[in-house]
Amino acid sequence: MRIVIAGGHGQIALRLERLLAARGDEVAGIIRKAEQADDLREAGAEPVVLDLESASVDEVAERLRGADAAVFAAGAGPGSGVARKDTVDKAAAVLFADAAVKAGVRRFVIVSSMGADPRHQGDEIFDVYLRAKGEADAYVRGLDALDWTILRPGQLTDDPGTGLVRLEARTGRGPIPRDDVAAVLAELVDTPATAGLTLELISGSAPVSVAVKSVAGN
């Protein structure tokens, strides 16, 4: 498969790129800064320099053309202000989804957040983040031209992955290593039967492949 990842230099994305490249997929990661390119090459991915905050739908679609799947793993990051929650966590996700439609890429996986809700109340930065993520998810759900899956991980940690997870429509809150989020994403990309599902993810007792097959109805 050829898979294009938005937010290609993110902590989850770099892990995902390594996993996909190791299994023989062709991976491209969209990055904002040329100096991030070597990290992607080291992970086995082709770096594509493009700023999703200023690019047009046509420019993004051009990078997506010929892909089998698109993964939105970009985020403004914890140090960013309110404005970038809107321009990255919401607007860039919407742009990437529109570009996937335009490029004819049906399989679309978006990394969201537990608690994401377009109706979330509050003005603190995290409130704005959850609202932006929720609005992006709602937009993607409305696109019939995409076979979308929305993944909402719990509290992200840098602990080593265990390969054991809980993946359900509702899991309740809990931690999840970024390693395991990447492993679940790699499996989801390859499992189109999970299209149309919004899934929460925390650490659990099911091996990743078993957990994904279970929600896919296999």
Tab-separated table of C-alpha atoms in Angstrom:
chain	number	residue	atom	x	y	z
A	1	MET	CA	0.000	0.000	0.000
A	2	ARG	CA	0.963	3.636	-0.408
A	3	ILE	CA	-0.004	5.612	2.688
A	4	VAL	CA	0.273	9.386	3.142
A	5	ILE	CA	0.421	10.726	6.707
A	6	ALA	CA	-0.343	14.331	7.666
A	7	GLY	CA	1.742	15.508	10.605
A	8	GLY	CA	4.533	13.187	9.507
A	9	HIS	CA	7.020	14.367	12.132
A	10	GLY	CA	4.690	13.855	15.093
A	11	GLN	CA	5.531	11.347	17.804
A	12	ILE	CA	2.809	8.904	16.782
A	13	ALA	CA	3.405	9.459	13.056
A	14	LEU	CA	7.137	8.628	13.239
A	15	ARG	CA	6.324	5.397	15.061
A	16	LEU	CA	3.633	4.586	12.483
A	17	GLU	CA	6.012	5.281	9.595
A	18	ARG	CA	8.536	2.822	11.009
A	19	LEU	CA	5.882	0.114	11.364
A	20	LEU	CA	4.451	0.621	7.879
A	21	ALA	CA	7.872	0.775	6.214
A	22	ALA	CA	8.978	-2.355	8.072
A	23	ARG	CA	6.034	-4.326	6.704
A	24	GLY	CA	6.780	-3.170	3.159
A	25	ASP	CA	4.330	-0.335	2.647
A	26	GLU	CA	5.314	2.812	0.766
A	27	VAL	CA	4.952	5.722	3.195
A	28	ALA	CA	5.009	9.488	2.710
A	29	GLY	CA	4.852	11.961	5.579
A	30	ILE	CA	3.736	15.574	5.173
A	31	ILE	CA	5.950	17.931	7.205
A	32	ARG	CA	6.130	21.706	7.631
A	33	LYS	CA	9.898	22.082	7.941
A	34	ALA	CA	12.562	20.756	5.570
A	35	GLU	CA	14.887	20.133	8.534
A	36	GLN	CA	12.522	17.382	9.719
A	37	ALA	CA	13.092	15.373	6.525
A	38	ASP	CA	16.020	13.276	7.782
A	39	ASP	CA	13.979	11.962	10.717
A	40	LEU	CA	11.344	10.721	8.268
A	41	ARG	CA	13.910	9.105	5.980
A	42	GLU	CA	15.378	7.370	9.017
A	43	ALA	CA	11.883	6.019	9.790
A	44	GLY	CA	11.589	4.722	6.222
A	45	ALA	CA	9.218	7.410	4.965
A	46	GLU	CA	9.405	9.830	2.056
A	47	PRO	CA	9.294	13.420	3.380
A	48	VAL	CA	6.851	15.802	1.685
A	49	VAL	CA	7.309	19.457	2.703
A	50	LEU	CA	3.928	21.197	2.711
A	51	ASP	CA	2.307	23.538	5.250
A	52	LEU	CA	-1.270	22.390	5.824
A	53	GLU	CA	-2.092	25.763	7.388
A	54	SER	CA	-1.478	27.589	4.101
A	55	ALA	CA	-1.775	24.927	1.354
A	56	SER	CA	-4.765	24.704	-0.994
A	57	VAL	CA	-6.952	21.638	-1.420
A	58	ASP	CA	-5.453	21.130	-4.887
A	59	GLU	CA	-1.884	21.206	-3.539
A	60	VAL	CA	-2.664	18.610	-0.886
A	61	ALA	CA	-4.672	16.463	-3.320
A	62	GLU	CA	-1.653	16.409	-5.634
A	63	ARG	CA	0.430	14.827	-2.833
A	64	LEU	CA	-2.336	12.322	-2.094
A	65	ARG	CA	-2.939	11.185	-5.655
A	66	GLY	CA	-2.178	7.481	-6.095
A	67	ALA	CA	-2.313	6.706	-2.369
A	68	ASP	CA	-4.290	3.756	-1.009
A	69	ALA	CA	-4.889	5.404	2.365
A	70	ALA	CA	-4.496	8.733	4.162
A	71	VAL	CA	-3.870	9.185	7.892
A	72	PHE	CA	-4.385	12.522	9.658
A	73	ALA	CA	-2.008	12.536	12.636
A	74	ALA	CA	-1.206	16.252	12.742
A	75	GLY	CA	-1.732	18.381	15.822
A	76	ALA	CA	-0.932	21.880	16.966
A	77	GLY	CA	0.835	20.429	20.015
A	78	PRO	CA	0.521	21.165	23.734
A	79	GLY	CA	2.565	24.386	23.577
A	80	SER	CA	0.368	26.047	20.953
A	81	GLY	CA	-2.254	28.714	21.542
A	82	VAL	CA	-5.982	28.805	20.873
A	83	ALA	CA	-5.663	30.002	17.257
A	84	ARG	CA	-3.669	26.976	16.123
A	85	LYS	CA	-6.210	24.564	17.591
A	86	ASP	CA	-8.526	25.946	14.932
A	87	THR	CA	-6.001	26.136	12.065
A	88	VAL	CA	-4.377	22.735	12.666
A	89	ASP	CA	-6.608	20.471	14.745
A	90	LYS	CA	-9.734	21.503	12.864
A	91	ALA	CA	-8.977	23.320	9.590
A	92	ALA	CA	-5.996	21.173	8.525
A	93	ALA	CA	-8.012	17.996	9.198
A	94	VAL	CA	-10.893	19.337	7.090
A	95	LEU	CA	-8.462	20.340	4.321
A	96	PHE	CA	-6.781	16.915	4.347
A	97	ALA	CA	-10.164	15.153	4.175
A	98	ASP	CA	-11.326	17.351	1.285
A	99	ALA	CA	-8.030	16.690	-0.513
A	100	ALA	CA	-8.432	12.929	-0.035
A	101	VAL	CA	-11.893	13.138	-1.626
A	102	LYS	CA	-10.502	15.172	-4.518
A	103	ALA	CA	-7.622	12.714	-5.020
A	104	GLY	CA	-9.945	9.699	-4.899
A	105	VAL	CA	-8.373	8.236	-1.745
A	106	ARG	CA	-11.234	6.477	0.040
A	107	ARG	CA	-9.490	4.985	3.078
A	108	PHE	CA	-9.087	7.733	5.668
A	109	VAL	CA	-8.019	7.362	9.303
A	110	ILE	CA	-8.010	10.345	11.655
A	111	VAL	CA	-6.301	10.506	15.042
A	112	SER	CA	-8.695	12.358	17.313
A	113	SER	CA	-8.839	12.617	21.103
A	114	MET	CA	-10.920	11.047	23.812
A	115	GLY	CA	-13.544	13.599	24.799
A	116	ALA	CA	-13.578	15.324	21.400
A	117	ASP	CA	-16.988	16.945	20.943
A	118	PRO	CA	-18.100	19.835	18.697
A	119	ARG	CA	-20.446	20.942	21.493
A	120	HIS	CA	-17.767	20.877	24.220
A	121	GLN	CA	-18.087	23.940	26.455
A	122	GLY	CA	-15.348	26.164	27.872
A	123	ASP	CA	-12.672	28.630	26.824
A	124	GLU	CA	-9.500	27.070	28.219
A	125	ILE	CA	-7.004	25.867	25.612
A	126	PHE	CA	-7.861	22.202	26.199
A	127	ASP	CA	-11.581	22.987	25.842
A	128	VAL	CA	-10.910	24.679	22.499
A	129	TYR	CA	-8.789	21.671	21.466
A	130	LEU	CA	-11.536	19.146	22.256
A	131	ARG	CA	-14.078	21.285	20.401
A	132	ALA	CA	-11.789	21.648	17.349
A	133	LYS	CA	-11.133	17.899	17.284
A	134	GLY	CA	-14.855	17.209	17.623
A	135	GLU	CA	-15.690	19.581	14.760
A	136	ALA	CA	-13.076	17.910	12.540
A	137	ASP	CA	-14.474	14.460	13.371
A	138	ALA	CA	-18.022	15.607	12.604
A	139	TYR	CA	-16.910	16.998	9.245
A	140	VAL	CA	-15.147	13.777	8.255
A	141	ARG	CA	-18.197	11.723	9.263
A	142	GLY	CA	-20.256	13.729	6.776
A	143	LEU	CA	-18.105	12.800	3.765
A	144	ASP	CA	-19.684	9.855	1.935
A	145	ALA	CA	-16.703	9.670	-0.425
A	146	LEU	CA	-14.430	8.528	2.439
A	147	ASP	CA	-14.211	5.153	4.174
A	148	TRP	CA	-13.266	6.845	7.434
A	149	THR	CA	-12.279	5.521	10.830
A	150	ILE	CA	-11.843	7.878	13.797
A	151	LEU	CA	-9.428	6.795	16.553
A	152	ARG	CA	-9.651	8.484	19.945
A	153	PRO	CA	-6.749	7.483	22.192
A	154	GLY	CA	-6.752	8.060	25.934
A	155	GLN	CA	-3.894	9.705	27.834
A	156	LEU	CA	-0.766	9.333	25.683
A	157	THR	CA	2.427	8.088	27.329
A	158	ASP	CA	5.971	7.352	26.183
A	159	ASP	CA	6.035	4.018	28.023
A	160	PRO	CA	7.132	1.091	25.844
A	161	GLY	CA	4.207	-0.445	23.998
A	162	THR	CA	2.804	-3.707	25.324
A	163	GLY	CA	0.819	-4.662	22.207
A	164	LEU	CA	-2.200	-5.169	24.485
A	165	VAL	CA	-5.093	-2.749	24.134
A	166	ARG	CA	-8.766	-2.078	24.675
A	167	LEU	CA	-10.422	-0.769	21.499
A	168	GLU	CA	-14.158	-0.112	21.641
A	169	ALA	CA	-16.770	2.532	20.899
A	170	ARG	CA	-16.530	3.473	24.597
A	171	THR	CA	-13.636	2.401	26.811
A	172	GLY	CA	-13.666	4.963	29.601
A	173	ARG	CA	-10.536	6.961	30.316
A	174	GLY	CA	-7.075	5.468	30.682
A	175	PRO	CA	-3.490	5.700	29.460
A	176	ILE	CA	-2.097	4.299	26.215
A	177	PRO	CA	1.542	4.249	25.028
A	178	ARG	CA	2.166	6.033	21.726
A	179	ASP	CA	3.789	2.791	20.508
A	180	ASP	CA	0.458	1.014	20.850
A	181	VAL	CA	-1.486	3.854	19.204
A	182	ALA	CA	0.824	3.546	16.182
A	183	ALA	CA	0.382	-0.237	16.112
A	184	VAL	CA	-3.410	0.130	16.146
A	185	LEU	CA	-3.271	2.741	13.367
A	186	ALA	CA	-1.160	0.426	11.202
A	187	GLU	CA	-3.745	-2.310	11.669
A	188	LEU	CA	-6.717	0.020	11.074
A	189	VAL	CA	-5.279	1.337	7.800
A	190	ASP	CA	-5.198	-2.260	6.607
A	191	THR	CA	-8.715	-3.085	7.857
A	192	PRO	CA	-11.319	-1.279	5.730
A	193	ALA	CA	-14.070	-3.169	7.566
A	194	THR	CA	-13.584	-0.646	10.393
A	195	ALA	CA	-14.890	2.143	8.126
A	196	GLY	CA	-17.649	4.203	9.725
A	197	LEU	CA	-16.466	3.519	13.277
A	198	THR	CA	-15.404	5.979	15.970
A	199	LEU	CA	-13.214	4.068	18.420
A	200	GLU	CA	-11.695	4.827	21.801
A	201	LEU	CA	-8.337	3.276	22.693
A	202	ILE	CA	-6.622	2.607	26.012
A	203	SER	CA	-4.292	-0.079	27.312
A	204	GLY	CA	-6.009	-3.399	27.868
A	205	SER	CA	-5.639	-7.155	27.495
A	206	ALA	CA	-6.315	-7.841	23.799
A	207	PRO	CA	-3.481	-8.115	21.268
A	208	VAL	CA	-3.712	-5.273	18.727
A	209	SER	CA	-4.655	-7.491	15.771
A	210	VAL	CA	-7.335	-9.272	17.826
A	211	ALA	CA	-8.785	-5.963	19.063
A	212	VAL	CA	-9.022	-4.549	15.521
A	213	LYS	CA	-10.521	-7.750	14.098
A	214	SER	CA	-13.071	-7.723	16.919
A	215	VAL	CA	-14.346	-4.211	16.189
A	216	ALA	CA	-14.309	-4.997	12.459
A	217	GLY	CA	-16.701	-7.866	13.159
A	218	ASN	CA	-14.217	-10.637	12.289
